[in-house]
mmCIF file of C-alpha atoms and ligand atoms in Angstrom:
data_model
loop_
_atom_site.group_PDB
_atom_site.id
_atom_site.type_symbol
_atom_site.label_atom_id
_atom_site.label_comp_id
_atom_site.label_asym_id
_atom_site.label_seq_id
_atom_site.Cartn_x
_atom_site.Cartn_y
_atom_site.Cartn_z
ATOM 1 C CA MET E 1 -158.265 -29.259 94.744
ATOM 2 C CA GLN E 2 -157.728 -25.912 96.050
ATOM 3 C CA ILE E 3 -154.598 -23.788 95.345
ATOM 4 C CA ILE E 4 -153.397 -21.970 98.422
ATOM 5 C CA ASP E 5 -152.740 -18.426 97.191
ATOM 6 C CA GLY E 6 -149.623 -17.236 98.838
ATOM 7 C CA SER E 7 -149.453 -14.023 96.863
ATOM 8 C CA ALA E 8 -152.961 -12.886 97.957
ATOM 9 C CA LEU E 9 -152.363 -13.890 101.538
ATOM 10 C CA ALA E 10 -149.056 -11.987 101.677
ATOM 11 C CA LYS E 11 -150.681 -9.017 100.305
ATOM 12 C CA GLU E 12 -153.187 -9.061 102.995
ATOM 13 C CA ILE E 13 -150.516 -9.304 105.659
ATOM 14 C CA ARG E 14 -148.446 -6.629 104.194
ATOM 15 C CA SER E 15 -151.403 -4.293 104.138
ATOM 16 C CA GLU E 16 -152.021 -5.218 107.921
ATOM 17 C CA VAL E 17 -148.413 -4.499 108.691
ATOM 18 C CA LYS E 18 -148.490 -1.134 106.908
ATOM 19 C CA THR E 19 -151.508 -0.004 108.988
ATOM 20 C CA GLU E 20 -149.615 -0.989 112.253
ATOM 21 C CA VAL E 21 -146.562 0.894 111.022
ATOM 22 C CA ASP E 22 -148.640 3.976 110.364
ATOM 23 C CA LYS E 23 -149.854 3.686 114.060
ATOM 24 C CA LEU E 24 -146.279 3.286 115.453
ATOM 25 C CA LYS E 25 -145.107 6.185 113.472
ATOM 26 C CA GLU E 26 -147.602 8.391 115.249
ATOM 27 C CA GLN E 27 -145.781 7.313 118.439
ATOM 28 C CA GLY E 28 -142.390 8.316 116.806
ATOM 29 C CA VAL E 29 -141.298 4.671 116.072
ATOM 30 C CA VAL E 30 -140.095 3.723 112.511
ATOM 31 C CA PRO E 31 -139.328 0.021 112.300
ATOM 32 C CA GLY E 32 -135.855 -0.483 110.836
ATOM 33 C CA LEU E 33 -134.394 -3.521 109.165
ATOM 34 C CA ALA E 34 -130.642 -3.831 108.438
ATOM 35 C CA VAL E 35 -129.583 -6.551 105.903
ATOM 36 C CA VAL E 36 -126.005 -7.801 105.584
ATOM 37 C CA LEU E 37 -125.303 -8.857 102.031
ATOM 38 C CA VAL E 38 -121.940 -10.582 101.147
ATOM 39 C CA GLY E 39 -120.591 -11.347 97.773
ATOM 40 C CA ASP E 40 -122.254 -11.130 94.437
ATOM 41 C CA ASP E 41 -124.531 -14.171 94.201
ATOM 42 C CA PRO E 42 -127.302 -13.124 91.906
ATOM 43 C CA ALA E 43 -130.043 -14.884 93.738
ATOM 44 C CA SER E 44 -129.065 -13.361 97.182
ATOM 45 C CA HIS E 45 -128.920 -9.898 95.420
ATOM 46 C CA ALA E 46 -132.388 -10.528 93.929
ATOM 47 C CA TYR E 47 -133.892 -11.691 97.382
ATOM 48 C CA VAL E 48 -132.403 -8.722 99.190
ATOM 49 C CA LYS E 49 -133.900 -6.440 96.536
ATOM 50 C CA MET E 50 -137.242 -7.893 97.065
ATOM 51 C CA LYS E 51 -137.038 -7.563 100.762
ATOM 52 C CA SER E 52 -135.880 -3.940 100.618
ATOM 53 C CA LYS E 53 -138.714 -3.160 98.307
ATOM 54 C CA ALA E 54 -141.241 -4.732 100.575
ATOM 55 C CA CYS E 55 -139.804 -2.744 103.611
ATOM 56 C CA LYS E 56 -140.156 0.489 101.672
ATOM 57 C CA GLU E 57 -143.769 -0.326 100.806
ATOM 58 C CA VAL E 58 -144.848 -0.723 104.398
ATOM 59 C CA GLY E 59 -142.879 2.290 105.471
ATOM 60 C CA PHE E 60 -139.942 0.669 107.248
ATOM 61 C CA TYR E 61 -136.409 2.328 107.512
ATOM 62 C CA SER E 62 -134.069 -0.198 105.876
ATOM 63 C CA ILE E 63 -130.442 -0.359 104.971
ATOM 64 C CA VAL E 64 -128.290 -2.857 103.199
ATOM 65 C CA HIS E 65 -124.578 -3.387 104.138
ATOM 66 C CA GLU E 66 -123.012 -4.749 100.948
ATOM 67 C CA MET E 67 -119.693 -6.359 101.295
ATOM 68 C CA PRO E 68 -117.317 -7.953 98.822
ATOM 69 C CA ASP E 69 -116.905 -11.855 98.608
ATOM 70 C CA SER E 70 -113.295 -11.392 100.176
ATOM 71 C CA VAL E 71 -114.604 -9.587 103.259
ATOM 72 C CA SER E 72 -113.156 -10.895 106.527
ATOM 73 C CA GLN E 73 -115.413 -12.584 109.205
ATOM 74 C CA GLU E 74 -114.133 -9.878 111.696
ATOM 75 C CA ARG E 75 -115.480 -7.114 109.413
ATOM 76 C CA ILE E 76 -118.969 -8.795 109.295
ATOM 77 C CA ILE E 77 -118.975 -9.311 113.006
ATOM 78 C CA GLU E 78 -118.078 -5.517 113.524
ATOM 79 C CA THR E 79 -120.962 -4.484 111.282
ATOM 80 C CA ILE E 80 -123.410 -6.566 113.086
ATOM 81 C CA LYS E 81 -122.312 -5.374 116.473
ATOM 82 C CA MET E 82 -122.887 -1.931 115.233
ATOM 83 C CA MET E 83 -126.305 -2.783 114.073
ATOM 84 C CA ASN E 84 -126.952 -4.358 117.502
ATOM 85 C CA GLN E 85 -126.311 -1.015 119.160
ATOM 86 C CA ASN E 86 -128.139 1.069 116.625
ATOM 87 C CA PRO E 87 -131.413 2.148 118.205
ATOM 88 C CA ASN E 88 -133.052 2.778 114.820
ATOM 89 C CA ILE E 89 -132.591 -0.894 113.810
ATOM 90 C CA ASP E 90 -134.997 -3.372 115.106
ATOM 91 C CA GLY E 91 -134.274 -6.323 112.884
ATOM 92 C CA ILE E 92 -130.860 -7.660 111.508
ATOM 93 C CA LEU E 93 -130.714 -10.187 108.657
ATOM 94 C CA VAL E 94 -127.740 -11.863 107.151
ATOM 95 C CA GLN E 95 -128.493 -12.999 103.764
ATOM 96 C CA LEU E 96 -127.285 -16.653 103.310
ATOM 97 C CA PRO E 97 -125.393 -18.464 102.027
ATOM 98 C CA LEU E 98 -122.141 -16.753 103.088
ATOM 99 C CA PRO E 99 -118.789 -17.316 101.281
ATOM 100 C CA GLY E 100 -116.944 -20.535 102.210
ATOM 101 C CA HIS E 101 -114.292 -18.829 104.341
ATOM 102 C CA ILE E 102 -117.085 -17.474 106.681
ATOM 103 C CA GLU E 103 -118.339 -19.547 109.579
ATOM 104 C CA THR E 104 -122.084 -19.004 109.234
ATOM 105 C CA GLU E 105 -122.874 -20.118 112.691
ATOM 106 C CA LYS E 106 -120.390 -17.807 114.393
ATOM 107 C CA ILE E 107 -121.928 -14.785 112.343
ATOM 108 C CA LEU E 108 -125.512 -15.745 113.329
ATOM 109 C CA GLU E 109 -124.575 -15.966 116.918
ATOM 110 C CA VAL E 110 -123.404 -12.381 116.920
ATOM 111 C CA ILE E 111 -126.918 -10.984 116.125
ATOM 112 C CA ASP E 112 -128.688 -9.724 119.199
ATOM 113 C CA PRO E 113 -131.467 -12.406 119.696
ATOM 114 C CA LYS E 114 -134.023 -9.496 120.194
ATOM 115 C CA LYS E 115 -133.181 -8.330 116.740
ATOM 116 C CA ASP E 116 -132.893 -11.729 115.044
ATOM 117 C CA VAL E 117 -135.934 -11.376 112.825
ATOM 118 C CA ASP E 118 -134.834 -14.457 110.790
ATOM 119 C CA GLY E 119 -134.939 -16.632 113.892
ATOM 120 C CA PHE E 120 -131.591 -18.354 113.079
ATOM 121 C CA HIS E 121 -129.908 -17.573 116.503
ATOM 122 C CA PRO E 122 -129.530 -20.658 118.701
ATOM 123 C CA TYR E 123 -131.254 -18.690 121.443
ATOM 124 C CA ASN E 124 -134.409 -18.469 119.243
ATOM 125 C CA SER E 125 -134.189 -21.944 117.741
ATOM 126 C CA GLY E 126 -133.852 -23.435 121.280
ATOM 127 C CA ARG E 127 -136.910 -21.494 122.378
ATOM 128 C CA LEU E 128 -138.933 -22.594 119.442
ATOM 129 C CA VAL E 129 -138.089 -26.292 120.220
ATOM 130 C CA ASN E 130 -139.311 -25.661 123.704
ATOM 131 C CA ASN E 131 -142.386 -23.986 122.370
ATOM 132 C CA LEU E 132 -141.673 -20.663 123.974
ATOM 133 C CA ASP E 133 -142.192 -17.120 122.388
ATOM 134 C CA SER E 134 -139.358 -16.653 119.884
ATOM 135 C CA PHE E 135 -138.457 -15.222 116.519
ATOM 136 C CA VAL E 136 -139.460 -17.948 114.123
ATOM 137 C CA PRO E 137 -137.700 -18.498 110.710
ATOM 138 C CA CYS E 138 -139.878 -16.592 108.048
ATOM 139 C CA THR E 139 -140.420 -19.496 105.640
ATOM 140 C CA PRO E 140 -141.758 -22.133 108.043
ATOM 141 C CA LEU E 141 -143.662 -19.337 109.906
ATOM 142 C CA GLY E 142 -145.283 -18.368 106.481
ATOM 143 C CA VAL E 143 -146.438 -22.088 105.946
ATOM 144 C CA MET E 144 -148.018 -22.041 109.441
ATOM 145 C CA LYS E 145 -149.911 -18.851 108.552
ATOM 146 C CA MET E 146 -151.180 -20.684 105.409
ATOM 147 C CA PHE E 147 -152.495 -23.531 107.477
ATOM 148 C CA ASP E 148 -154.179 -20.977 109.729
ATOM 149 C CA LYS E 149 -155.668 -18.853 107.154
ATOM 150 C CA TYR E 150 -157.029 -21.911 105.285
ATOM 151 C CA ASN E 151 -158.469 -23.540 108.466
ATOM 152 C CA ILE E 152 -156.204 -26.595 108.153
ATOM 153 C CA ASP E 153 -156.154 -28.330 111.522
ATOM 154 C CA LEU E 154 -152.814 -29.999 112.205
ATOM 155 C CA ARG E 155 -153.594 -31.807 115.448
ATOM 156 C CA GLY E 156 -152.966 -35.488 115.034
ATOM 157 C CA LYS E 157 -152.225 -35.151 111.323
ATOM 158 C CA ASP E 158 -149.453 -37.215 109.801
ATOM 159 C CA VAL E 159 -146.997 -34.762 108.323
ATOM 160 C CA VAL E 160 -143.814 -35.570 106.466
ATOM 161 C CA VAL E 161 -141.266 -32.794 106.152
ATOM 162 C CA VAL E 162 -138.801 -33.334 103.179
ATOM 163 C CA GLY E 163 -135.470 -31.494 103.851
ATOM 164 C CA ALA E 164 -133.989 -30.968 107.236
ATOM 165 C CA SER E 165 -131.992 -27.581 107.110
ATOM 166 C CA ASN E 166 -131.697 -25.393 110.105
ATOM 167 C CA ILE E 167 -133.565 -22.620 108.198
ATOM 168 C CA VAL E 168 -136.389 -24.608 106.669
ATOM 169 C CA GLY E 169 -136.994 -28.236 107.608
ATOM 170 C CA LYS E 170 -135.996 -28.362 111.333
ATOM 171 C CA PRO E 171 -137.917 -25.170 112.401
ATOM 172 C CA MET E 172 -140.884 -26.486 110.272
ATOM 173 C CA ALA E 173 -140.797 -29.775 112.131
ATOM 174 C CA SER E 174 -140.727 -28.022 115.569
ATOM 175 C CA LEU E 175 -143.651 -25.744 114.583
ATOM 176 C CA LEU E 176 -145.744 -28.788 113.508
ATOM 177 C CA LEU E 177 -144.875 -30.744 116.523
ATOM 178 C CA ASN E 178 -145.910 -27.712 118.748
ATOM 179 C CA ALA E 179 -149.145 -27.825 116.739
ATOM 180 C CA ASP E 180 -149.753 -31.488 117.863
ATOM 181 C CA ALA E 181 -149.046 -33.030 114.553
ATOM 182 C CA THR E 182 -147.234 -36.265 114.169
ATOM 183 C CA VAL E 183 -144.109 -35.435 112.314
ATOM 184 C CA THR E 184 -141.547 -37.284 110.184
ATOM 185 C CA VAL E 185 -138.466 -35.431 109.033
ATOM 186 C CA THR E 186 -136.736 -36.894 105.781
ATOM 187 C CA HIS E 187 -133.565 -35.832 104.224
ATOM 188 C CA ILE E 188 -130.897 -36.880 101.611
ATOM 189 C CA TYR E 189 -129.980 -40.157 103.520
ATOM 190 C CA THR E 190 -133.644 -41.219 104.025
ATOM 191 C CA LYS E 191 -133.712 -44.790 102.529
ATOM 192 C CA ASP E 192 -137.167 -44.804 101.012
ATOM 193 C CA LEU E 193 -138.677 -41.298 100.727
ATOM 194 C CA LYS E 194 -141.854 -42.567 99.018
ATOM 195 C CA ALA E 195 -142.481 -44.955 101.843
ATOM 196 C CA HIS E 196 -142.940 -41.860 104.117
ATOM 197 C CA THR E 197 -144.733 -39.482 101.834
ATOM 198 C CA GLN E 198 -147.269 -41.866 100.273
ATOM 199 C CA ASN E 199 -149.238 -42.225 103.567
ATOM 200 C CA ALA E 200 -148.846 -38.623 104.828
ATOM 201 C CA ASP E 201 -151.852 -36.298 105.297
ATOM 202 C CA ILE E 202 -149.603 -33.451 104.568
ATOM 203 C CA VAL E 203 -146.321 -33.295 102.735
ATOM 204 C CA ILE E 204 -143.977 -30.175 103.088
ATOM 205 C CA VAL E 205 -141.011 -30.151 100.773
ATOM 206 C CA GLY E 206 -137.993 -27.814 100.896
ATOM 207 C CA VAL E 207 -135.015 -29.433 99.218
ATOM 208 C CA GLY E 208 -134.120 -27.640 95.997
ATOM 209 C CA LYS E 209 -134.649 -30.491 93.575
ATOM 210 C CA PRO E 210 -137.116 -29.859 90.773
ATOM 211 C CA GLY E 211 -139.671 -32.684 90.341
ATOM 212 C CA LEU E 212 -138.664 -34.698 93.552
ATOM 213 C CA ILE E 213 -142.100 -35.249 94.599
ATOM 214 C CA THR E 214 -144.036 -37.196 92.018
ATOM 215 C CA GLU E 215 -147.640 -38.220 91.567
ATOM 216 C CA ASP E 216 -147.081 -41.719 93.000
ATOM 217 C CA MET E 217 -145.648 -40.389 96.226
ATOM 218 C CA VAL E 218 -148.743 -38.617 97.545
ATOM 219 C CA LYS E 219 -152.038 -40.038 98.504
ATOM 220 C CA GLU E 220 -155.456 -38.835 97.298
ATOM 221 C CA GLY E 221 -156.608 -35.846 99.210
ATOM 222 C CA ALA E 222 -153.124 -34.995 100.527
ATOM 223 C CA ILE E 223 -152.117 -31.367 101.360
ATOM 224 C CA VAL E 224 -148.781 -30.570 99.567
ATOM 225 C CA ILE E 225 -146.681 -27.495 100.386
ATOM 226 C CA ASP E 226 -143.843 -26.755 98.103
ATOM 227 C CA ILE E 227 -141.009 -24.570 99.621
ATOM 228 C CA GLY E 228 -138.471 -25.394 96.995
ATOM 229 C CA ILE E 229 -137.401 -22.634 94.539
ATOM 230 C CA ASN E 230 -135.407 -23.794 91.507
ATOM 231 C CA ARG E 231 -134.497 -21.734 88.474
ATOM 232 C CA LEU E 232 -134.712 -23.898 85.336
ATOM 233 C CA GLU E 233 -132.409 -23.407 82.245
ATOM 234 C CA ASN E 234 -135.271 -21.506 80.363
ATOM 235 C CA GLY E 235 -135.306 -19.032 83.307
ATOM 236 C CA LYS E 236 -138.562 -20.191 84.802
ATOM 237 C CA LEU E 237 -139.086 -20.779 88.505
ATOM 238 C CA THR E 238 -140.182 -24.146 89.778
ATOM 239 C CA GLY E 239 -140.588 -25.801 92.969
ATOM 240 C CA ASP E 240 -139.659 -29.436 94.198
ATOM 241 C CA VAL E 241 -143.134 -30.825 93.328
ATOM 242 C CA ALA E 242 -144.116 -32.032 89.837
ATOM 243 C CA PHE E 243 -147.113 -29.788 90.041
ATOM 244 C CA ASP E 244 -149.025 -30.728 86.907
ATOM 245 C CA THR E 245 -149.297 -34.375 87.961
ATOM 246 C CA VAL E 246 -149.424 -34.011 91.773
ATOM 247 C CA SER E 247 -151.800 -31.104 92.247
ATOM 248 C CA PRO E 248 -154.897 -33.019 90.855
ATOM 249 C CA LYS E 249 -154.550 -35.496 93.667
ATOM 250 C CA CYS E 250 -154.351 -32.809 96.336
ATOM 251 C CA SER E 251 -156.986 -31.269 98.510
ATOM 252 C CA TYR E 252 -154.694 -28.262 98.947
ATOM 253 C CA VAL E 253 -151.527 -27.375 97.117
ATOM 254 C CA THR E 254 -149.152 -24.510 96.936
ATOM 255 C CA PRO E 255 -147.883 -23.170 93.595
ATOM 256 C CA VAL E 256 -144.345 -21.946 92.799
ATOM 257 C CA PRO E 257 -144.059 -19.173 92.188
ATOM 258 C CA GLY E 258 -146.893 -17.484 94.174
ATOM 259 C CA GLY E 259 -146.901 -19.771 97.162
ATOM 260 C CA VAL E 260 -144.586 -19.878 100.106
ATOM 261 C CA GLY E 261 -142.157 -17.438 98.500
ATOM 262 C CA PRO E 262 -144.291 -14.349 99.058
ATOM 263 C CA MET E 263 -145.253 -15.439 102.485
ATOM 264 C CA THR E 264 -141.568 -15.522 103.451
ATOM 265 C CA ILE E 265 -141.175 -11.909 102.804
ATOM 266 C CA ALA E 266 -144.477 -11.041 104.474
ATOM 267 C CA MET E 267 -143.391 -12.928 107.684
ATOM 268 C CA LEU E 268 -139.932 -10.974 107.579
ATOM 269 C CA LEU E 269 -142.192 -7.846 107.758
ATOM 270 C CA GLN E 270 -144.164 -9.290 110.554
ATOM 271 C CA ASN E 271 -141.095 -10.255 112.654
ATOM 272 C CA THR E 272 -139.516 -6.899 112.092
ATOM 273 C CA LEU E 273 -142.786 -5.091 113.187
ATOM 274 C CA ASP E 274 -142.871 -7.325 116.223
ATOM 275 C CA ALA E 275 -139.222 -6.390 117.172
ATOM 276 C CA ALA E 276 -140.004 -2.667 116.710
ATOM 277 C CA LYS E 277 -143.052 -2.961 119.087
ATOM 278 C CA MET E 278 -140.700 -4.316 121.721
ATOM 279 C CA ARG E 279 -138.412 -1.214 121.484
HETATM 280 P P1 NAD R 301 -130.241 -26.881 102.088
HETATM 281 O O1 NAD R 301 -129.400 -27.286 101.058
HETATM 282 O O2 NAD R 301 -129.636 -26.207 103.218
HETATM 283 O O3 NAD R 301 -131.072 -28.097 102.556
HETATM 284 C C1 NAD R 301 -131.619 -29.059 101.810
HETATM 285 C C2 NAD R 301 -132.147 -30.230 102.599
HETATM 286 O O4 NAD R 301 -132.777 -31.288 101.615
HETATM 287 C C3 NAD R 301 -131.073 -30.997 103.221
HETATM 288 O O5 NAD R 301 -131.664 -31.346 104.645
HETATM 289 C C4 NAD R 301 -131.011 -32.326 102.472
HETATM 290 O O6 NAD R 301 -130.502 -33.390 103.371
HETATM 291 C C5 NAD R 301 -132.203 -32.386 101.919
HETATM 292 N N1 NAD R 301 -132.280 -33.301 100.697
HETATM 293 C C6 NAD R 301 -131.429 -33.061 99.634
HETATM 294 N N2 NAD R 301 -131.683 -33.930 98.694
HETATM 295 C C7 NAD R 301 -132.825 -34.815 99.018
HETATM 296 C C8 NAD R 301 -133.557 -35.703 98.558
HETATM 297 N N3 NAD R 301 -133.190 -36.386 97.354
HETATM 298 N N4 NAD R 301 -134.527 -36.310 99.257
HETATM 299 C C9 NAD R 301 -134.869 -35.729 100.515
HETATM 300 N N5 NAD R 301 -134.127 -34.816 101.102
HETATM 301 C C10 NAD R 301 -133.162 -34.262 100.287
HETATM 302 O O7 NAD R 301 -131.412 -25.927 101.421
HETATM 303 P P2 NAD R 301 -132.430 -24.881 102.175
HETATM 304 O O8 NAD R 301 -131.731 -23.565 102.420
HETATM 305 O O9 NAD R 301 -133.209 -25.652 103.233
HETATM 306 O O10 NAD R 301 -133.421 -24.686 101.001
HETATM 307 C C11 NAD R 301 -134.197 -25.830 100.343
HETATM 308 C C12 NAD R 301 -135.136 -25.301 99.239
HETATM 309 O O11 NAD R 301 -136.027 -24.351 99.839
HETATM 310 C C13 NAD R 301 -134.266 -24.604 98.142
HETATM 311 O O12 NAD R 301 -134.860 -24.759 96.944
HETATM 312 C C14 NAD R 301 -134.471 -23.113 98.573
HETATM 313 O O13 NAD R 301 -134.390 -22.123 97.338
HETATM 314 C C15 NAD R 301 -135.810 -23.129 99.086
HETATM 315 N N6 NAD R 301 -136.194 -22.019 99.886
HETATM 316 C C16 NAD R 301 -137.251 -21.303 99.695
HETATM 317 C C17 NAD R 301 -137.646 -20.389 100.451
HETATM 318 C C18 NAD R 301 -138.850 -19.705 100.201
HETATM 319 O O14 NAD R 301 -139.183 -18.480 100.568
HETATM 320 N N7 NAD R 301 -139.902 -20.306 99.535
HETATM 321 C C19 NAD R 301 -136.856 -19.989 101.809
HETATM 322 C C20 NAD R 301 -135.730 -20.576 101.852
HETATM 323 C C21 NAD R 301 -135.357 -21.700 101.039
#
């Protein structure tokens, strides 16, 4: 069993990004990321803090537009439009989830697709489905980078994606299909999850339920990628996979923390750098 070390890989990518930022700066270009943060959800604040810190480390210009929970949809839209026009901003990210009175899809559609470094705009998700160049959501992109770095060939593999959200499961499935894998997407209404996962060469899970994937659900030698992030009552972070019992069966497995999470931030930096190069 080999652990896929997302922290080490992310560190490598961040250092590559920094080298490229230094070169861009010589040409007078400083990549810029704007984050819109609404409300006071502690997890969202923690993620934004991590993202801002990562931006600073690689030498990006970054700003956070913090807004109260009660902010109007119009105010958020105005802010995004302002960022669309700002020549110092290459990437715009709206931290999700947004409060209930805000229509998330409407907000995401206001982002200029060329600055959509989270890849959530329908223009980019449509291009991804069609296997065309696009901004790709950072989490599934980070998983693909892991496969690449660990020389895991996807062609013809049976892959089961557990979880079908617009930001994790669906783009993950598109990327895998584009890489010639045979993809099954499962979700909360899937009748018998185990029937799908037990024969899979690769299981990728992003649901948000600790211990969802148990040892009897994966075959010997499977590759298991855990995207889930759950905070337990004791404050510890855990994924969706019962790691202690599942990992001995795996050929490759990602831990939580230290797996997909750090890769997500590294991919955000990579996407923002790519956007800056297109200036
Ligand atoms: P979401 O709530 O939008 O979607 C959850 C998906 O899981 C849905 O498609 C739902 O149908 C499915 N699901 C729920 N219960 C299920 C079950 N019992 N069996 C099978 N499928 C089930 O969540 P999301 O935003 O996609 O996030 C999913 C998880 O991934 C969360 O734990 C989140 O914290 C984590 N996440 C991690 C990163 C990272 O960087 N590692 C990034 C984004 C999200």
